[in-house]
Coordinates of C-alpha atoms in Angstrom, one line a residue:
Chain A
M14 CA 77.2 63.6 103.5
R15 CA 75.6 66.1 106.0
E16 CA 77.2 69.1 104.6
I17 CA 75.6 67.9 101.1
F18 CA 72.3 67.5 103.0
R19 CA 72.4 71.0 104.5
Q20 CA 73.0 72.6 101.3
E21 CA 70.1 70.8 99.6
M22 CA 67.9 71.8 102.4
Q23 CA 69.1 75.2 102.1
Q24 CA 68.5 75.2 98.2
L25 CA 64.9 73.9 98.8
G26 CA 64.3 76.8 101.2
D27 CA 65.8 79.2 98.6
D28 CA 63.7 77.9 95.5
L29 CA 60.5 77.8 97.6
L30 CA 61.0 81.7 98.5
K31 CA 61.7 82.4 94.9
Q32 CA 58.3 80.7 94.0
G33 CA 56.7 82.5 96.7
R34 CA 58.1 85.8 95.7
E35 CA 56.9 85.0 92.0
A36 CA 53.5 84.2 93.3
A37 CA 53.2 87.5 95.3
R38 CA 54.4 89.6 92.4
S39 CA 51.7 88.0 89.9
M40 CA 48.7 89.1 92.2
E41 CA 50.4 92.4 92.5
R42 CA 50.5 93.1 88.7
A43 CA 47.2 91.1 88.2
T44 CA 45.6 93.9 90.6
Q45 CA 47.2 96.5 88.7
S46 CA 46.3 95.1 85.5
L47 CA 42.4 95.2 87.0
K48 CA 42.7 98.6 88.0
D49 CA 44.3 100.3 84.9
A50 CA 43.1 97.9 82.3
N51 CA 46.9 97.3 81.5
I52 CA 47.2 94.5 79.2
A53 CA 51.0 94.3 79.2
L54 CA 50.9 93.6 83.0
A55 CA 48.1 91.0 82.5
E56 CA 50.5 89.4 79.9
Q57 CA 53.3 89.4 82.1
V58 CA 51.2 87.4 84.8
I59 CA 50.4 84.9 82.1
D60 CA 54.1 84.3 81.3
A61 CA 55.3 84.3 85.0
D62 CA 52.8 81.5 85.5
K63 CA 55.1 79.2 83.4
R64 CA 58.0 80.1 85.6
I65 CA 56.1 79.2 88.8
D66 CA 55.0 75.8 87.3
A67 CA 58.7 75.2 86.3
L68 CA 59.8 76.0 90.0
E69 CA 57.3 73.8 91.4
R70 CA 58.3 70.8 89.1
N71 CA 62.1 71.6 90.2
L72 CA 61.2 71.5 93.7
D73 CA 59.2 68.3 93.2
E74 CA 62.4 66.5 91.8
M75 CA 64.8 68.1 94.2
G76 CA 62.5 67.3 97.2
I77 CA 62.0 63.5 96.1
S78 CA 65.9 63.2 95.3
V79 CA 66.6 64.5 98.9
L80 CA 64.0 61.9 100.4
A81 CA 65.4 59.0 98.3
R82 CA 69.3 59.9 99.1
Q83 CA 69.3 61.4 102.4
A84 CA 66.3 59.5 104.1
P85 CA 65.8 62.5 106.5
V86 CA 63.8 62.0 109.7
A87 CA 61.7 64.0 112.3
A88 CA 61.8 67.7 111.6
D89 CA 63.8 67.5 108.5
L90 CA 61.2 65.0 106.9
R91 CA 58.5 67.3 107.9
T92 CA 60.1 70.2 106.3
V93 CA 60.8 68.3 102.9
V94 CA 57.2 67.2 102.8
S95 CA 55.9 70.7 103.5
V96 CA 58.1 72.2 101.2
L97 CA 56.6 69.8 98.4
R98 CA 53.1 70.8 99.5
I99 CA 53.6 74.5 100.0
S100 CA 55.1 74.6 96.3
S101 CA 52.0 73.1 95.1
T102 CA 49.8 75.6 96.9
L103 CA 52.1 78.4 95.4
E104 CA 51.5 76.8 92.0
R105 CA 47.7 77.0 92.7
M106 CA 48.1 80.7 93.7
G107 CA 50.2 81.7 90.5
D108 CA 47.0 80.0 88.5
L109 CA 44.7 82.2 90.4
A110 CA 46.5 85.3 89.5
R111 CA 46.6 84.3 85.8
H112 CA 43.0 83.8 86.0
V113 CA 42.6 87.2 87.3
A114 CA 44.8 88.4 84.5
Y115 CA 42.6 86.7 81.8
V116 CA 39.6 88.5 83.1
A117 CA 41.4 91.9 82.8
R118 CA 42.8 90.8 79.3
G119 CA 39.4 89.8 78.1
R120 CA 37.6 93.1 78.9
Y121 CA 40.7 95.1 77.7
P122 CA 40.4 98.0 76.4
E123 CA 37.5 98.5 78.8
R124 CA 37.9 98.0 82.8
V125 CA 36.4 95.1 84.4
N126 CA 33.1 96.2 86.1
S127 CA 32.5 99.7 87.5
G128 CA 31.0 101.5 90.4
P129 CA 30.5 99.8 93.7
I130 CA 31.5 96.4 92.3
Y131 CA 34.5 97.3 90.6
D132 CA 35.6 99.1 94.0
L133 CA 34.7 95.9 95.9
L134 CA 37.0 93.7 93.5
V135 CA 39.8 96.0 93.6
E136 CA 39.7 96.0 97.4
M137 CA 39.5 92.2 97.3
A138 CA 42.3 92.2 94.8
E139 CA 44.5 94.4 97.2
H140 CA 43.9 92.3 100.2
A141 CA 44.8 89.2 98.0
T142 CA 48.1 91.1 97.1
V143 CA 49.0 91.6 100.7
V144 CA 48.3 88.0 101.4
G145 CA 50.9 87.1 98.8
Q146 CA 53.4 89.2 100.1
R147 CA 53.0 88.3 103.6
V148 CA 53.4 84.6 102.4
A149 CA 56.7 85.6 100.8
Q150 CA 57.9 87.4 103.8
L151 CA 56.8 84.3 106.0
L152 CA 58.7 82.0 103.9
D153 CA 61.5 84.1 104.1
T154 CA 61.6 84.9 107.9
H155 CA 59.4 82.2 109.6
D156 CA 58.0 85.1 111.7
L157 CA 54.8 83.6 112.9
S158 CA 53.3 87.2 113.3
L159 CA 52.9 87.1 109.7
A160 CA 50.8 84.0 109.7
E161 CA 48.5 85.5 112.0
M162 CA 48.2 88.7 109.6
I163 CA 47.6 86.1 106.8
E164 CA 44.6 84.9 108.6
E165 CA 43.3 88.4 109.4
E166 CA 43.6 89.2 105.7
D167 CA 41.8 86.1 104.7
N168 CA 39.0 86.9 107.1
V169 CA 38.6 90.3 105.3
L170 CA 38.7 88.5 102.1
D171 CA 35.7 86.1 103.2
A172 CA 33.6 89.1 104.5
L173 CA 34.3 90.8 101.2
H174 CA 33.3 87.9 99.1
H175 CA 30.2 87.6 101.0
K176 CA 29.5 91.1 100.5
S177 CA 29.9 90.7 96.7
F178 CA 26.7 88.5 96.4
S179 CA 24.9 91.2 98.2
L180 CA 26.0 93.9 95.8
I181 CA 25.4 91.6 92.8
L182 CA 21.9 90.8 94.1
D183 CA 21.1 94.5 94.6
E184 CA 19.0 95.2 91.7
S185 CA 19.3 98.9 91.9
L186 CA 22.8 98.4 90.5
D187 CA 22.8 98.4 86.9
L188 CA 24.9 95.3 85.8
S189 CA 25.5 93.3 82.3
R190 CA 25.6 89.7 82.5
Q191 CA 29.3 89.8 81.5
E192 CA 29.7 92.2 84.6
I193 CA 28.1 89.6 87.1
I194 CA 30.0 86.7 85.6
D195 CA 33.3 88.6 86.1
A196 CA 32.3 89.6 89.4
V197 CA 31.4 86.1 90.6
L198 CA 34.6 84.6 89.2
L199 CA 36.9 87.5 90.4
A200 CA 35.6 87.3 93.8
R201 CA 35.9 83.6 94.0
Y202 CA 39.6 83.5 92.6
M203 CA 40.7 86.2 95.5
E204 CA 38.7 84.3 98.2
R205 CA 40.5 81.2 97.2
F206 CA 43.9 83.1 96.9
G207 CA 43.4 83.9 100.6
D208 CA 42.4 80.2 101.7
H209 CA 45.7 79.2 100.0
G210 CA 47.7 81.7 101.8
V211 CA 46.2 80.5 105.0
S212 CA 46.9 77.0 104.2
I213 CA 50.7 78.0 103.9
A214 CA 50.6 80.0 107.3
R215 CA 49.4 77.0 109.0
R216 CA 51.9 74.8 107.7
I217 CA 54.5 77.1 108.4
T218 CA 53.4 77.6 112.0
F219 CA 53.1 73.8 112.4
L220 CA 56.7 73.4 111.2
V221 CA 58.2 76.2 113.6
T222 CA 56.1 75.2 116.5
G223 CA 56.7 71.7 115.9
H224 CA 60.3 72.2 115.9
I225 CA 59.9 74.1 119.0
A226 CA 58.2 70.9 120.6
E227 CA 61.0 68.9 119.5
R228 CA 63.4 71.0 120.9
D229 CA 61.5 71.1 124.0
E230 CA 61.3 67.3 123.7
T231 CA 65.2 67.2 123.6
I232 CA 65.6 69.2 126.7
R233 CA 63.3 67.2 128.6
E234 CA 65.1 64.2 127.5
I235 CA 68.4 65.7 128.6
A236 CA 67.0 66.6 132.0
E237 CA 65.7 63.2 132.6
A238 CA 69.1 61.6 131.7
A239 CA 70.7 63.8 134.0
E240 CA 68.0 63.0 136.8
E241 CA 68.9 59.3 136.2
Q242 CA 72.7 59.8 136.7
R243 CA 72.2 61.6 140.1
Chain B
M26 CA 60.5 44.6 108.4
R27 CA 59.9 44.2 104.7
E28 CA 56.8 42.4 105.4
I29 CA 55.5 45.3 107.8
F30 CA 56.7 47.7 104.7
R31 CA 54.3 45.7 102.4
Q32 CA 51.4 45.8 104.8
E33 CA 51.6 49.6 105.4
M34 CA 52.2 50.0 101.7
Q35 CA 48.9 48.1 101.1
Q36 CA 47.2 49.9 103.9
L37 CA 48.1 53.2 102.2
G38 CA 46.2 52.1 99.0
D39 CA 43.3 50.8 100.5
D40 CA 42.6 53.8 102.7
L41 CA 43.3 55.9 99.4
L42 CA 40.8 53.9 97.6
K43 CA 38.4 54.3 100.6
Q44 CA 38.8 58.2 100.1
G45 CA 38.4 57.9 96.4
R46 CA 35.1 56.0 96.8
E47 CA 33.7 58.5 99.4
A48 CA 34.5 61.4 96.9
A49 CA 33.0 59.6 94.0
R50 CA 29.8 58.8 96.1
S51 CA 29.8 62.6 97.2
M52 CA 29.6 63.9 93.6
E53 CA 26.8 61.4 92.8
R54 CA 24.6 62.5 95.6
A55 CA 25.4 66.2 95.0
T56 CA 24.4 65.6 91.4
Q57 CA 21.1 63.9 92.6
S58 CA 20.4 66.5 95.2
L59 CA 20.6 69.1 92.4
K60 CA 18.4 67.3 90.0
D61 CA 15.8 66.5 92.8
A62 CA 16.1 69.4 95.1
N63 CA 16.8 66.9 97.9
I64 CA 18.0 68.3 100.9
A65 CA 18.8 65.1 102.7
L66 CA 21.4 64.0 100.0
A67 CA 23.0 67.7 100.2
E68 CA 23.3 67.1 104.0
Q69 CA 24.9 63.7 103.2
V70 CA 27.4 65.1 101.2
I71 CA 28.1 68.0 103.6
D72 CA 28.6 65.3 106.4
A73 CA 30.9 63.0 104.2
D74 CA 33.2 65.8 103.6
K75 CA 34.4 65.8 107.1
R76 CA 35.3 61.9 106.6
I77 CA 37.1 62.7 103.4
D78 CA 39.0 65.3 105.4
A79 CA 39.8 62.9 108.1
L80 CA 41.0 60.1 105.6
E81 CA 43.2 62.8 104.2
R82 CA 44.7 63.5 107.6
N83 CA 45.3 59.9 108.4
L84 CA 47.0 59.1 105.1
D85 CA 49.2 62.0 105.7
E86 CA 50.6 60.9 109.1
M87 CA 50.7 57.2 107.8
G88 CA 52.6 58.3 104.7
I89 CA 55.0 60.5 106.8
S90 CA 55.6 57.8 109.3
V91 CA 56.4 55.3 106.5
L92 CA 58.8 57.8 105.1
A93 CA 60.5 58.2 108.3
R94 CA 60.6 54.6 109.4
Q95 CA 61.1 52.7 106.2
A96 CA 63.0 55.2 104.2
P97 CA 61.5 53.8 100.9
V98 CA 63.3 54.5 97.5
A99 CA 62.6 54.5 93.7
A100 CA 59.1 53.3 93.0
D101 CA 58.0 52.9 96.6
L102 CA 59.0 56.4 97.6
R103 CA 57.5 57.8 94.4
T104 CA 54.3 55.6 95.4
V105 CA 54.1 57.2 99.1
V106 CA 54.7 60.9 97.8
S107 CA 51.8 60.2 95.0
V108 CA 49.5 58.8 97.7
L109 CA 49.9 62.1 100.0
R110 CA 49.3 64.1 96.7
I111 CA 46.4 62.1 95.4
S112 CA 44.9 62.1 99.0
S113 CA 45.1 66.1 99.0
T114 CA 43.4 66.2 95.6
L115 CA 40.7 63.8 96.6
E116 CA 40.1 66.2 99.6
R117 CA 39.7 69.2 97.3
M118 CA 37.2 67.0 95.1
G119 CA 35.2 66.5 98.5
D120 CA 35.2 70.1 99.2
L121 CA 33.8 70.8 95.7
A122 CA 31.1 68.3 96.0
R123 CA 30.4 69.8 99.3
H124 CA 30.0 73.3 97.4
V125 CA 27.7 71.8 94.7
A126 CA 25.5 70.5 97.8
Y127 CA 25.6 73.9 99.6
V128 CA 24.3 75.5 96.4
A129 CA 21.3 72.8 96.3
R130 CA 20.6 73.3 99.8
G131 CA 20.6 77.0 99.5
R132 CA 17.8 77.0 97.0
Y133 CA 15.6 74.5 98.7
P134 CA 12.6 73.5 98.5
E135 CA 13.2 75.3 94.8
R136 CA 15.3 73.6 92.1
V137 CA 18.8 75.4 91.2
N138 CA 17.9 77.2 88.1
S139 CA 15.7 75.9 85.2
G140 CA 15.2 75.7 81.5
P141 CA 18.4 75.3 79.2
I142 CA 20.9 76.3 82.2
Y143 CA 19.6 73.7 84.5
D144 CA 19.9 71.1 81.9
L145 CA 23.4 72.2 81.1
L146 CA 24.2 72.2 84.9
V147 CA 23.0 68.7 85.3
E148 CA 24.8 67.5 82.1
M149 CA 28.0 68.8 83.8
A150 CA 27.2 67.4 87.3
E151 CA 26.7 63.7 85.4
H152 CA 29.9 64.1 84.0
A153 CA 31.7 65.2 86.8
T154 CA 30.1 62.1 88.6
V155 CA 31.6 59.9 85.8
V156 CA 35.0 61.6 86.8
G157 CA 34.7 60.6 90.2
Q158 CA 33.8 57.0 89.6
R159 CA 36.5 56.5 87.1
V160 CA 39.0 57.8 89.6
A161 CA 37.8 55.4 92.2
Q162 CA 38.1 52.5 89.7
L163 CA 41.6 53.8 88.5
L164 CA 42.8 53.9 92.1
D165 CA 41.4 50.4 92.5
T166 CA 42.5 48.8 89.2
H167 CA 45.5 51.0 87.9
D168 CA 43.9 50.4 84.6
L169 CA 45.2 53.2 82.4
S170 CA 42.4 53.0 79.9
L171 CA 40.3 54.6 82.9
A172 CA 42.8 57.4 82.9
E173 CA 42.1 58.1 79.2
M174 CA 38.3 58.1 79.7
I175 CA 38.9 60.7 82.7
E176 CA 40.8 63.1 80.1
E177 CA 37.7 62.6 77.8
E178 CA 35.3 63.4 80.4
D179 CA 37.2 66.5 81.5
N180 CA 37.4 67.6 77.9
V181 CA 33.4 67.5 77.8
L182 CA 33.4 69.3 81.1
D183 CA 35.6 72.0 79.7
A184 CA 33.5 72.4 76.4
L185 CA 30.3 72.5 78.6
H186 CA 31.7 75.0 80.9
H187 CA 32.5 77.2 77.9
K188 CA 28.9 77.0 76.7
S189 CA 27.6 77.8 80.2
F190 CA 28.9 81.3 79.6
S191 CA 27.3 81.5 76.0
L192 CA 23.9 80.5 77.8
I193 CA 24.2 82.8 80.5
L194 CA 25.0 85.8 78.1
D195 CA 22.0 84.9 76.0
E196 CA 19.8 87.6 76.8
S197 CA 16.7 85.8 75.3
L198 CA 16.9 83.6 78.4
D199 CA 14.9 85.0 81.4
L200 CA 17.5 84.6 84.4
S201 CA 17.7 86.1 87.9
R202 CA 20.8 87.4 89.3
Q203 CA 20.8 84.5 91.8
E204 CA 20.4 82.1 88.9
I205 CA 23.4 83.7 87.3
I206 CA 25.5 83.4 90.2
D207 CA 24.6 79.7 90.9
A208 CA 25.3 78.9 87.2
V209 CA 28.7 80.5 87.3
L210 CA 29.8 78.9 90.5
L211 CA 28.4 75.4 89.7
A212 CA 29.8 75.2 86.4
R213 CA 33.2 76.5 87.9
Y214 CA 32.9 73.7 90.4
M215 CA 32.5 70.7 88.0
E216 CA 35.1 72.3 85.7
R217 CA 37.7 72.1 88.7
F218 CA 36.3 68.6 89.6
G219 CA 37.4 67.3 86.3
D220 CA 40.8 69.0 86.4
H221 CA 41.3 67.6 89.7
G222 CA 40.5 64.1 88.3
V223 CA 42.9 64.6 85.4
S224 CA 45.5 65.3 87.9
I225 CA 45.0 62.0 89.7
A226 CA 44.8 60.2 86.3
R227 CA 48.2 61.6 85.3
R228 CA 49.7 60.9 88.6
I229 CA 48.7 57.2 88.5
T230 CA 49.7 57.0 84.6
F231 CA 53.2 58.3 85.8
L232 CA 53.4 55.8 88.6
V233 CA 52.3 52.8 86.5
T234 CA 54.4 53.7 83.4
G235 CA 57.2 54.6 85.7
H236 CA 57.1 51.3 87.1
I237 CA 57.2 49.8 83.8
A238 CA 60.2 51.8 83.1
E239 CA 62.0 50.7 86.2
R240 CA 61.0 47.2 85.4
D241 CA 62.5 47.4 81.8
E242 CA 65.6 49.0 83.2
T243 CA 66.0 46.0 85.5
I244 CA 65.8 43.5 82.7
R245 CA 68.1 45.5 80.8
E246 CA 70.7 45.2 83.6
I247 CA 70.1 41.6 84.1
A248 CA 70.6 41.3 80.2
E249 CA 74.0 43.2 80.3
A250 CA 75.3 41.3 83.4
A251 CA 74.4 38.0 81.4
E252 CA 76.2 39.1 78.5
E253 CA 79.3 40.2 80.6
Q254 CA 79.2 36.7 82.2
R255 CA 79.8 35.0 78.7

């Protein structure tokens, strides 16, 4: 029973990582499709979203099945619940990458925007790509320095999002209404992508440090039990 | 033990309903703050969001505690997991109402936008308000005709969202860049609010019809057992 349980927990982790890598790759490709007006890449992002959604549904069923049959407690329970939540956040990140790809596809064969706003949007897309990559690495390694990096990238995204409004409001820049719509939406998608990355970073941090707290609690209990026996 | 379990399940349902009512009221008030450039209402929405977030955190802890101590199975397990998910969706709906309120507050003492776009945004806000109200009623009654109404309202929101782009692109309408930014964001917030309402409607529908399926399964098993005894 325990052996099966361990295998199932491993499978949940592996599938979540797979979903994280798909979401990261989608934002990478969406960014490239914006930069090169590359419609083939945009289509790949749109297709990949179906796989990301399917992975969420699988993780959902597997997670609930583990809860029902194994009734995990303490750290294992928190892990299963976190997997369900992180998976649903990754599904949203996939959606956002798809929205970016839709904009790129909608303007093809032109590039989305030009001038300083184009530069800003590409910069945001590149930071969002880094968020996606760091999230995938964090799911793989649980190295909490990655969680800090994600928070930093998100701060940069927030600042750039703020700057996007100043640029759009700068009447010295010649912008069509379509360019304004695209810039407002793309900047919002990237900013949300960063927020979702932070939400995953915080969940993993809580899981890892929660584990540490539980281990410390066990050590304390053992020490107290030893104390009583003297 | 069973008695405590029933009480805890009841408490989860009650708190979720409370959170749903708060989210519905927030969108109502956000809509009013847009219509009247009412900054006091906008501030109320911003404050209420903290309560909605706190309700989510409580539901989270209570839900995980029930999973750990009671290890529910079948329909009860699905209910607890659904409560956690619906609560996190309601939290997002509260955020979106807050974003609407921010825009209203940012333009005070002016109204956000004017002319046909103002009319469209108010129309969207009113449909979003209905979505919020139907969601709260659905959480209360589990009457699935409400779920259908939510889907219909969301279709209307999607159509209006689509129309918002045509209006913004209509160069015969005189629009400042700030007005374009506000219109793009507000229409997006309302459209997302509708999506979240649909997500809750589908979860409840699945829970209710899942229960029916399980009840039918039990009836079938009883019938078969009776058959065998003949």
